[in-house]
mmCIF file of C-alpha atoms and ligand atoms in Angstrom:
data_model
loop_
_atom_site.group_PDB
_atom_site.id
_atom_site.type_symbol
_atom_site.label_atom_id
_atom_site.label_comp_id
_atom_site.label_asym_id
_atom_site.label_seq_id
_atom_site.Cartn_x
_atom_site.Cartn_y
_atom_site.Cartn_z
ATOM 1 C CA UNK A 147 -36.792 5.485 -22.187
ATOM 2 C CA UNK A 148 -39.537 3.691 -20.216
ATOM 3 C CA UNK A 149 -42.557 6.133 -19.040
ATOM 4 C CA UNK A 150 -42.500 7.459 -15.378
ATOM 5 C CA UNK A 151 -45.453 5.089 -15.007
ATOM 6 C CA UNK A 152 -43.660 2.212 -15.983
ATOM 7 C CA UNK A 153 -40.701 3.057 -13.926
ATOM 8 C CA UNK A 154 -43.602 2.889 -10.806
ATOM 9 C CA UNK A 155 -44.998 -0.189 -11.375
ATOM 10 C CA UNK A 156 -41.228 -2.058 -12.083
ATOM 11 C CA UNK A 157 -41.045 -0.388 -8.497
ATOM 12 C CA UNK A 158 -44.109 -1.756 -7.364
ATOM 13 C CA UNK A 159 -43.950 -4.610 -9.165
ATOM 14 C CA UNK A 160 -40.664 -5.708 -6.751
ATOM 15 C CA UNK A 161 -42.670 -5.379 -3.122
ATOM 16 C CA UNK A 162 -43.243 -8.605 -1.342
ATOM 17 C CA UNK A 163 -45.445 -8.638 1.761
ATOM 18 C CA UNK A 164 -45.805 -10.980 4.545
ATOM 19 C CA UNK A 165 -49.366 -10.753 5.002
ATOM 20 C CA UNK A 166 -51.430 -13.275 2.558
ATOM 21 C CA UNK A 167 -54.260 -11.295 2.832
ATOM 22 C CA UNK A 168 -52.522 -8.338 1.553
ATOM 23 C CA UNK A 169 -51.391 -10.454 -1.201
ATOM 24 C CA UNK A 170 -54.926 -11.367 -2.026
ATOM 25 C CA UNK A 171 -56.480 -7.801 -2.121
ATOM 26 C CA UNK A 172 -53.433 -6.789 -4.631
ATOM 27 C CA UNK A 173 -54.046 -9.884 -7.005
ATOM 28 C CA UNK A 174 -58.351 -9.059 -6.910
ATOM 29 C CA UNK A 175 -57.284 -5.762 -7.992
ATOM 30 C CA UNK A 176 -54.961 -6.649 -10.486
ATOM 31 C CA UNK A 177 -57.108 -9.216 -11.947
ATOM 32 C CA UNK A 178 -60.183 -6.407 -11.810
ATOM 33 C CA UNK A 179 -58.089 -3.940 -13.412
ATOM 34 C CA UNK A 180 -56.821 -6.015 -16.712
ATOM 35 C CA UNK A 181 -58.496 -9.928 -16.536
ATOM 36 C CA UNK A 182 -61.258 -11.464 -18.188
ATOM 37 C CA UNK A 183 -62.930 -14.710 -16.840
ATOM 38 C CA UNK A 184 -62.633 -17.262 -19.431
ATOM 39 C CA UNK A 185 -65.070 -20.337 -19.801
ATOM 40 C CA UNK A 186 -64.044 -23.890 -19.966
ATOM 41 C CA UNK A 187 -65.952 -27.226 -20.686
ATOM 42 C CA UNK A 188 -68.389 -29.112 -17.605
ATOM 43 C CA UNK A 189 -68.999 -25.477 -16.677
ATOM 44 C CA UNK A 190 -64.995 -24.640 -15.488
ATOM 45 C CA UNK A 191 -63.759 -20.711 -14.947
ATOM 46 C CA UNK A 192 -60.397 -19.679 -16.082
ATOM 47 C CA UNK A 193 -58.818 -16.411 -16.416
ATOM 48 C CA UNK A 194 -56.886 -13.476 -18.797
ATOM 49 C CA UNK A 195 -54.714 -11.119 -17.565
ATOM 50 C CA UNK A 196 -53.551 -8.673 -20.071
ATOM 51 C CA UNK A 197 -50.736 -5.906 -19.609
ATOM 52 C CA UNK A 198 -48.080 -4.574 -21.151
ATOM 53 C CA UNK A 199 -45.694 -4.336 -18.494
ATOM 54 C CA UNK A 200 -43.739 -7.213 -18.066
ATOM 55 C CA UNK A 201 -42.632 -7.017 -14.471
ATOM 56 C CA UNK A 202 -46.430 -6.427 -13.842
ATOM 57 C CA UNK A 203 -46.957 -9.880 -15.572
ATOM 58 C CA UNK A 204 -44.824 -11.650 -13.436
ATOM 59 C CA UNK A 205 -46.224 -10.126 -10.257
ATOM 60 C CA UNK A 206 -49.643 -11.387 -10.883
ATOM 61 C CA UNK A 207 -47.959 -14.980 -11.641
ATOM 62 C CA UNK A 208 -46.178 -14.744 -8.602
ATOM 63 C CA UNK A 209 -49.402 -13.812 -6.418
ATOM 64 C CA UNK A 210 -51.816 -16.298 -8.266
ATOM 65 C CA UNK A 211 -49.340 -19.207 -7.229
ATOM 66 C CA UNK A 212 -48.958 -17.854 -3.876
ATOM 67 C CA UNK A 213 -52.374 -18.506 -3.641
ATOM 68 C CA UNK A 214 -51.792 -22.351 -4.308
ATOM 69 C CA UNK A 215 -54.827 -24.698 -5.088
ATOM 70 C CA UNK A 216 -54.365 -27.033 -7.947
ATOM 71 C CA UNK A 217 -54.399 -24.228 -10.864
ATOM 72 C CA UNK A 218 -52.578 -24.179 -14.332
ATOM 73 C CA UNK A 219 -51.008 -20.918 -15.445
ATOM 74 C CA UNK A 220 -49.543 -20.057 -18.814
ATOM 75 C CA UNK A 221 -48.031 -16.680 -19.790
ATOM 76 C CA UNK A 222 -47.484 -15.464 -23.478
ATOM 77 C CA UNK A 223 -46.032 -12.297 -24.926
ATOM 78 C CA UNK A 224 -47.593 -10.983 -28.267
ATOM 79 C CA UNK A 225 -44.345 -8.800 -29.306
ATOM 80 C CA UNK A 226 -45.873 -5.638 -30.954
ATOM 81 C CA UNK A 227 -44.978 -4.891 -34.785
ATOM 82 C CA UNK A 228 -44.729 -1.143 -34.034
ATOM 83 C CA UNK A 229 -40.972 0.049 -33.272
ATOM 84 C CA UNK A 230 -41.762 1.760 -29.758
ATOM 85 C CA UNK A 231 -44.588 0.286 -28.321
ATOM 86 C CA UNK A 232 -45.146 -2.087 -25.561
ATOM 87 C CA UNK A 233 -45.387 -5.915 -25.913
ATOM 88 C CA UNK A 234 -48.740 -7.216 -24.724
ATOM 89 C CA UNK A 235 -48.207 -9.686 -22.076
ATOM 90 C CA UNK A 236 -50.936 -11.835 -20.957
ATOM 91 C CA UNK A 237 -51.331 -14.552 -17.849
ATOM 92 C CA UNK A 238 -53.706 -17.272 -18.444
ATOM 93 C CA UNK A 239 -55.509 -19.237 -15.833
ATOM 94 C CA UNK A 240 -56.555 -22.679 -17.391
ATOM 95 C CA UNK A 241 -60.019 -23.187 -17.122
ATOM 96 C CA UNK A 242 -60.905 -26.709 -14.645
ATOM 97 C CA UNK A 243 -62.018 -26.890 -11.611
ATOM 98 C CA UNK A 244 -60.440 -25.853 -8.826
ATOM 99 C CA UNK A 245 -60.053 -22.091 -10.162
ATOM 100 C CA UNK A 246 -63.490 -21.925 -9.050
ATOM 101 C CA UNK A 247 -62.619 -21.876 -5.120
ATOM 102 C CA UNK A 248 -59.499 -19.161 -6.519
ATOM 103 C CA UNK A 249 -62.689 -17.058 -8.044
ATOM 104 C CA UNK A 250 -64.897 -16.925 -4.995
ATOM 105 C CA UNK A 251 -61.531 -16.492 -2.125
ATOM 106 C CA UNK A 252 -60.979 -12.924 -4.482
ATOM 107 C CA UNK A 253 -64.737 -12.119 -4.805
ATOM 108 C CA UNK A 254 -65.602 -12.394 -8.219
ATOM 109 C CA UNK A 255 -67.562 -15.417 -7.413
ATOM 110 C CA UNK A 256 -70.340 -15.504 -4.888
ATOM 111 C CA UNK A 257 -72.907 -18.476 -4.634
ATOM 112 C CA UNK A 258 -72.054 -19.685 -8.523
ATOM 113 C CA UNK A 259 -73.036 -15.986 -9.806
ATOM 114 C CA UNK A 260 -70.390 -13.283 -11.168
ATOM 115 C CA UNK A 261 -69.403 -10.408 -9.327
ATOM 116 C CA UNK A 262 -67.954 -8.035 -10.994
ATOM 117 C CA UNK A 263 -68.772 -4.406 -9.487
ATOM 118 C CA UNK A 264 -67.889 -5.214 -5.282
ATOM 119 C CA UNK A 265 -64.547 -6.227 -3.399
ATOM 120 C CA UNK A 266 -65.802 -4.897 -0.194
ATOM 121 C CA UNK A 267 -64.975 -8.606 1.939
ATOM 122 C CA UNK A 268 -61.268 -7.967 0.767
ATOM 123 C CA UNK A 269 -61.151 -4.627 2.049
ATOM 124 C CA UNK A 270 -61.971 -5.098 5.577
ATOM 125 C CA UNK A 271 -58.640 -4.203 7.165
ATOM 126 C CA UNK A 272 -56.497 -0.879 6.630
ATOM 127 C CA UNK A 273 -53.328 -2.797 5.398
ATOM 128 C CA UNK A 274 -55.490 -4.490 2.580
ATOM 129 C CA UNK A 275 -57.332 -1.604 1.430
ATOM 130 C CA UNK A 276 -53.678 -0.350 0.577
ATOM 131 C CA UNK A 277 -52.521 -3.545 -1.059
ATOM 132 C CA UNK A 278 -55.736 -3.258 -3.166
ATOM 133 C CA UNK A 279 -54.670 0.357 -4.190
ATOM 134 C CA UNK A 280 -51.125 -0.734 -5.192
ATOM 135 C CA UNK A 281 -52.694 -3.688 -7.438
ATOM 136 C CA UNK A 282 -54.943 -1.204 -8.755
ATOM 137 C CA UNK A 283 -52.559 1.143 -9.634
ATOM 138 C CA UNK A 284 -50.596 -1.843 -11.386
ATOM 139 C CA UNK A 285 -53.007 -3.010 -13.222
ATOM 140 C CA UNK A 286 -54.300 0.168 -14.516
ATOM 141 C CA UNK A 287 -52.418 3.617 -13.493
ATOM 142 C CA UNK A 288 -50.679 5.998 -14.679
ATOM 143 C CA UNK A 289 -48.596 9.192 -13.442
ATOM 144 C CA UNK A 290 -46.800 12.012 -14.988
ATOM 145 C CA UNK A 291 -43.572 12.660 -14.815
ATOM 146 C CA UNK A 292 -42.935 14.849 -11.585
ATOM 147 C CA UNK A 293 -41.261 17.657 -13.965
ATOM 148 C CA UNK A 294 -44.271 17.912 -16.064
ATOM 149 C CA UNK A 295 -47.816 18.758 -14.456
ATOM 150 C CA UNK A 296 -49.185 16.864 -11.148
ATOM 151 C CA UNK A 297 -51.935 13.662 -12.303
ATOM 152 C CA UNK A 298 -52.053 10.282 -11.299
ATOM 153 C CA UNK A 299 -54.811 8.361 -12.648
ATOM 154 C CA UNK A 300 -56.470 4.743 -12.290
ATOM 155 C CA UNK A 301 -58.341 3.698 -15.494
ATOM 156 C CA UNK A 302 -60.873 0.906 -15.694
ATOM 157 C CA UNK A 303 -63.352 -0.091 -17.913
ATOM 158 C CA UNK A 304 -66.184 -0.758 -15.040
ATOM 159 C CA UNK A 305 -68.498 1.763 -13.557
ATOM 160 C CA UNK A 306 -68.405 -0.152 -10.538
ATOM 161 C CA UNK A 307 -64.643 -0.764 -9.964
ATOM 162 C CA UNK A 308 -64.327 3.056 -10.778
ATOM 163 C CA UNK A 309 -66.812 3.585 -8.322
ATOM 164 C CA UNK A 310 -64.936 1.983 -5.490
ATOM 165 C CA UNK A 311 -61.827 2.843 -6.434
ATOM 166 C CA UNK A 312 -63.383 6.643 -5.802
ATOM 167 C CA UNK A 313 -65.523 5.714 -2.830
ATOM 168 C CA UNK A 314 -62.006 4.065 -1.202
ATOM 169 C CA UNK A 315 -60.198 6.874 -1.891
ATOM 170 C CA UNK A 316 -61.656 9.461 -0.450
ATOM 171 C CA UNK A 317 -62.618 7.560 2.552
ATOM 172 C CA UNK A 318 -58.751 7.908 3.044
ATOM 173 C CA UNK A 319 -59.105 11.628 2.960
ATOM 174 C CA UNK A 320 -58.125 11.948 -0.755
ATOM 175 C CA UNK A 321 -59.068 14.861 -3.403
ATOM 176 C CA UNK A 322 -60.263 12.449 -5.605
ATOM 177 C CA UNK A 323 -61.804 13.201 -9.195
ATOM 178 C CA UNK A 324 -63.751 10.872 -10.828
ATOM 179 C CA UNK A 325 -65.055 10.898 -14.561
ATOM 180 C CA UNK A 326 -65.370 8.779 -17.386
ATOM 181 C CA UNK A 327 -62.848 8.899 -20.722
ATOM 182 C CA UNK A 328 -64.942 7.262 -24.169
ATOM 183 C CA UNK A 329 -65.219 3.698 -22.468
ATOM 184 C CA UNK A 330 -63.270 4.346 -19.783
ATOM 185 C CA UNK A 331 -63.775 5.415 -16.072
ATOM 186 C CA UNK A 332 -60.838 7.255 -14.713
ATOM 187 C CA UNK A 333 -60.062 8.269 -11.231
ATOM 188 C CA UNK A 334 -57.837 10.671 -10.743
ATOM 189 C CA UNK A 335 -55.572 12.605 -8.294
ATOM 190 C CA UNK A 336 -54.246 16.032 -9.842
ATOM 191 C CA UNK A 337 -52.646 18.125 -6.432
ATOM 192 C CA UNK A 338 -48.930 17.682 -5.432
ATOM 193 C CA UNK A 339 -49.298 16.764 -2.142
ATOM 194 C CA UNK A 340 -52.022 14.039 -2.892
ATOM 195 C CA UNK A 341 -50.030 12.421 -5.785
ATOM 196 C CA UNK A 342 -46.687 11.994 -3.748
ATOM 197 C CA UNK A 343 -49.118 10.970 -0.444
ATOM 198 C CA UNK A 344 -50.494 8.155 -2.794
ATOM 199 C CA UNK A 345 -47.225 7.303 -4.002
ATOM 200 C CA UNK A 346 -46.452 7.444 -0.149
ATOM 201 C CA UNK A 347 -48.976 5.306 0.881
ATOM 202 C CA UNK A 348 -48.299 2.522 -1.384
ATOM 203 C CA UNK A 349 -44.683 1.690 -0.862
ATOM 204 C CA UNK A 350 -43.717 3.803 -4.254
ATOM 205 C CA UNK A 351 -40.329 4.935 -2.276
ATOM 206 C CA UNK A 352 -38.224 5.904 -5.480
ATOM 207 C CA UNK A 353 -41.263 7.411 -7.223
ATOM 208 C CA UNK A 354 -42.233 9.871 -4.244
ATOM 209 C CA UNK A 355 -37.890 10.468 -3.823
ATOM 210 C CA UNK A 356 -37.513 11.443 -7.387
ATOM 211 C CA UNK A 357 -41.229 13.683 -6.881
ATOM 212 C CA UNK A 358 -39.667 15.588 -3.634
ATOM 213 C CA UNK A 359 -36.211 15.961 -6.279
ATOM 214 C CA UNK A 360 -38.218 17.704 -8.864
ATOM 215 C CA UNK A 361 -40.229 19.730 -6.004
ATOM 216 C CA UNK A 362 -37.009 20.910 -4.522
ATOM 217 C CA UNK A 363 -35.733 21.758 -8.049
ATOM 218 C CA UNK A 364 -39.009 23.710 -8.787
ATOM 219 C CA UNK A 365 -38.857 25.931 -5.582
ATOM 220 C CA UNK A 366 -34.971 26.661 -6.108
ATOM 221 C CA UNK A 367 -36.308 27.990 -9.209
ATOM 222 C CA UNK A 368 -39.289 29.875 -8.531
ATOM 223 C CA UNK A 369 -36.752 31.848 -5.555
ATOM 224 C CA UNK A 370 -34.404 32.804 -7.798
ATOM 225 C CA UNK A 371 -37.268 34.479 -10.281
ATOM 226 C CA UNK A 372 -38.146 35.977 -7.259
ATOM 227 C CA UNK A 373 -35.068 37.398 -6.314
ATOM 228 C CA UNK A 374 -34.543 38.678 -10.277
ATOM 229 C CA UNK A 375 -37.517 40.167 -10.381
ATOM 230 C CA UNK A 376 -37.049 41.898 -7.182
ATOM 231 C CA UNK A 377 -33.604 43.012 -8.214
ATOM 232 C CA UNK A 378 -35.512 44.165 -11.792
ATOM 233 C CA UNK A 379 -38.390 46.191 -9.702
ATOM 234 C CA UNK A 380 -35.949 48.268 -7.593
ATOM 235 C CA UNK A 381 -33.575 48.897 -10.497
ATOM 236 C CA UNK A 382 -35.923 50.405 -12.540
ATOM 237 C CA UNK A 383 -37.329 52.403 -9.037
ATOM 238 C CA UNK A 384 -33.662 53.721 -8.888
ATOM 239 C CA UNK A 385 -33.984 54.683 -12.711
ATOM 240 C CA UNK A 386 -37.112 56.349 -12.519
ATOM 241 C CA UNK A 387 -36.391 58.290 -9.776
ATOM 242 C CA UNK A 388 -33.075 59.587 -11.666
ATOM 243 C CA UNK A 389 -35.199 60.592 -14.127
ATOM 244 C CA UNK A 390 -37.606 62.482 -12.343
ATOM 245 C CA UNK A 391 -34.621 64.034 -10.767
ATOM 246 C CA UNK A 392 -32.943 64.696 -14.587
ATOM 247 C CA UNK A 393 -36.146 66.248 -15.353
ATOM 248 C CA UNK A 394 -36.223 69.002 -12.414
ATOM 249 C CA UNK A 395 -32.321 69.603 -12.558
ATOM 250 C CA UNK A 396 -32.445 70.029 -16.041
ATOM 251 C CA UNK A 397 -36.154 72.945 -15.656
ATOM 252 C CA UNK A 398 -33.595 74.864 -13.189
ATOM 253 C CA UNK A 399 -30.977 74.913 -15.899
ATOM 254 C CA UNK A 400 -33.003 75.986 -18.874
ATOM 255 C CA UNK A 401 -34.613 78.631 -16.531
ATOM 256 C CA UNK A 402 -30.914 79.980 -15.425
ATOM 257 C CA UNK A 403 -31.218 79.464 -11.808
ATOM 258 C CA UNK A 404 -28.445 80.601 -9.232
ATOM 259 C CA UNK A 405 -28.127 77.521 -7.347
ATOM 260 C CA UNK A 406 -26.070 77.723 -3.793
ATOM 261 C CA UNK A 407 -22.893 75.512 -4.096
ATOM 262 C CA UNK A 408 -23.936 72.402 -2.212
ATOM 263 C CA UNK A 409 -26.712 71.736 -4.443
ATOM 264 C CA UNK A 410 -25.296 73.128 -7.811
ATOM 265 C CA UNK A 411 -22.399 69.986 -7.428
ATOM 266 C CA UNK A 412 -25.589 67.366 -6.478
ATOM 267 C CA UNK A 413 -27.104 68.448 -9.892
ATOM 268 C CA UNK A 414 -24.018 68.335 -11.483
ATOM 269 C CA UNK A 415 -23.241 64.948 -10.034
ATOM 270 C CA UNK A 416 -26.499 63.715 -11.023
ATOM 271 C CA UNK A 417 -26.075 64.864 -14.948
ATOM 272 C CA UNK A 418 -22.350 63.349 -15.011
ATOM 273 C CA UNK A 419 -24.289 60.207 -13.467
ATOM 274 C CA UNK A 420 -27.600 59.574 -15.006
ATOM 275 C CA UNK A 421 -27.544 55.693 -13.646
ATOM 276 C CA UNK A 422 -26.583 56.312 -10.397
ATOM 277 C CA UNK A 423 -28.276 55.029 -7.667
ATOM 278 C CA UNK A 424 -28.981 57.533 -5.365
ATOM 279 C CA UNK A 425 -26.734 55.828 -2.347
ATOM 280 C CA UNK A 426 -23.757 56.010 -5.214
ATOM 281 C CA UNK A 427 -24.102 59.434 -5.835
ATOM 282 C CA UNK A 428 -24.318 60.479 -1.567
ATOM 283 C CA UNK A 429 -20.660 57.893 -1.687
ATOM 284 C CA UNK A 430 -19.316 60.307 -4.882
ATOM 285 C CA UNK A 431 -19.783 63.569 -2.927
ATOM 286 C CA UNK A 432 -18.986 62.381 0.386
ATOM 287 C CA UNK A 433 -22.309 62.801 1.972
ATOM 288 C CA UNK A 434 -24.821 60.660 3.912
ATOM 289 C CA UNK A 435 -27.793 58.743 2.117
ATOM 290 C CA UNK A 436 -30.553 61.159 4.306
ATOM 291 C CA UNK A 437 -28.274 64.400 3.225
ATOM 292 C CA UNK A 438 -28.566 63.437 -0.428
ATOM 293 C CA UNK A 439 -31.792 63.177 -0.211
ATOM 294 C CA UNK A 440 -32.597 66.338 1.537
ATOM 295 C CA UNK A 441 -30.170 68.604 -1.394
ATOM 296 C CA UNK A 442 -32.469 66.406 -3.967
ATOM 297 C CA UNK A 443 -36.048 67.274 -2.386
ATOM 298 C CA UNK A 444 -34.754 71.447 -2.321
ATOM 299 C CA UNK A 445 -33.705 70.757 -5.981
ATOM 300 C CA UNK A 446 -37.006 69.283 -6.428
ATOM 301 C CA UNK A 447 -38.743 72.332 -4.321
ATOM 302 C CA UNK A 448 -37.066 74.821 -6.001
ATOM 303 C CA UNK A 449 -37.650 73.673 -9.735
ATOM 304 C CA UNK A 450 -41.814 73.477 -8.593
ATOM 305 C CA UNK A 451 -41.566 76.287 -7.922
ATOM 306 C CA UNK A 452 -40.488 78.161 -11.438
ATOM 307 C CA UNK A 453 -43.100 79.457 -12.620
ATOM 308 C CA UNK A 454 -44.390 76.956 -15.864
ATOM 309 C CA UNK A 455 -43.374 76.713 -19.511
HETATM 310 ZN ZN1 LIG B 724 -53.940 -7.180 4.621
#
């Protein structure tokens, strides 16, 4: 069974958009996320995208020939040896010239000198800024399983990129944590509300759908402890009181006293019915709830007032 994550970024991985600029900011943060810039001969760029999520793979082939120019791509899949894990699949951009102008339109080139840490130009307009996210969470989230404890995380191995990834979020009004993981810089998201907002926000429909299912099932749950333990608290209020009342009715016994005929049948009543609630006993003898209770406070009168021992 694939990973809730993986199920996401299939999900994600399927979007189209009509907006080329939106397109761009996804691939730069794809490409920041998992890419390396390669080097070719006469001074030529290229580039590696690595994942391990297939429909991911495509995606960035898909948006790195939407943005044409004369560029060679190649993808290979390095099947994994281990029963269970992932195949690594990476996109390569042949290194010649024209990837150059590809490498400065998403940033990571500026006047012939790497850029690595800033996408700031790309994120310029609102609808960007979420096409970025949506890359970014492509190219390196993660999220739990809406059953299991709220976390979605975005995991990078730059300071920088970690730093605007942080900076962008909560900008957009997000709880947003931000720490680092051995060589790893992780933001993270860890409240309901802000996990299934993010999900939201970019275009994760089935994801926040099966998050607002396992809310749903959560809160169905948590009402019926509720009502149990409700039903628990005044069931063992009914059975302490019958005790207390046990405890009088049986003093006035043991000290032989002559009880007047209305309340002599209550105690009786009460001993034949040690369970009872005390709105079942009032039904047994035919009396109201308040009348019950008045021939059980005289019982309770009379027995505090024996004298003790
Ligand atoms: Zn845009």
């Amino acid at each position: 069974m694939p990973s809730f994550a993986t199920e996401v970024k299939n999900e994600l991985a399927r979007l189209n958009y009509e907006q080329s600029c939106c397109r761009t900011a996804e691939l730069a943060a794809l490409l920041r996320m998992g890419a390396t810039i390669t080097f070719g001969l006469r001074r030529t760029f290229g580039l590696n995208f690595t994942t391990k999520n297939a429909a991911v793979a495509r995606k960035t082939l898909q948006l790195l020939k939407s943005e044409g120019g004369n560029i060679r791509t190649e993808i290979t899949v390095r099947r994994s040896r281990q029963l269970n894990k992932n195949n690594n699949y990476t996109v390569r951009v042949v290194p010649a010239p024209p990837v150059a102008e590809l490498l400065e339109k998403l940033g990571f080139l500026q006047d012939e000198s790497l850029n690595m840490t800033t996408d700031m130009a790309l994120l310029k307009k609102a609808c960007c800024r979420v096409a970025y996210l949506r890359g970014a969470f492509q190219g390196g989230g993660s999220v739990n399983r809406p059953e299991a404890s709220y976390h979605l995380e975005l995991v990078t191995g730059s300071y920088g990129l970690g730093n605007l990834l942080n900076t962008l979020l909560k900008r957009m009004g997000f709880p947003v944590g931000f720490t680092d993981r051995k060589e790893d810089y992780v933001v993270y998201l860890k409240e309901g509300d802000a996990v299934m907002d993010f999900l939201a926000m970019i275009q994760a429909d089935e994801a926040v759908e099966a998050f607002e299912v396992a809310r749903n099932v959560k809160e169905v749950r948590e009402q019926v402890n509720r009502l149990v333990n409700c039903e628990t608290a005044n069931l063992q209020k009914t059975v302490d009181a019958a005790g207390r009342q046990l405890a009088y009715i049986k003093r006035l016994q043991e000290a032989a006293v002559k009880l007047p005929a209305k309340l002599r049948v209550t105690a009786e009543m009460r001993l034949k019915h040690p369970d009872a609630s005390l709105s079942e006993l009032a039904d047994m003898l035919g009396v109201s709830k308040s009348g019950m209770n008045h021939r059980m406070r005289k019982l309770r009168e009379l027995a505090e007032e024996l004298p003790d021992g």
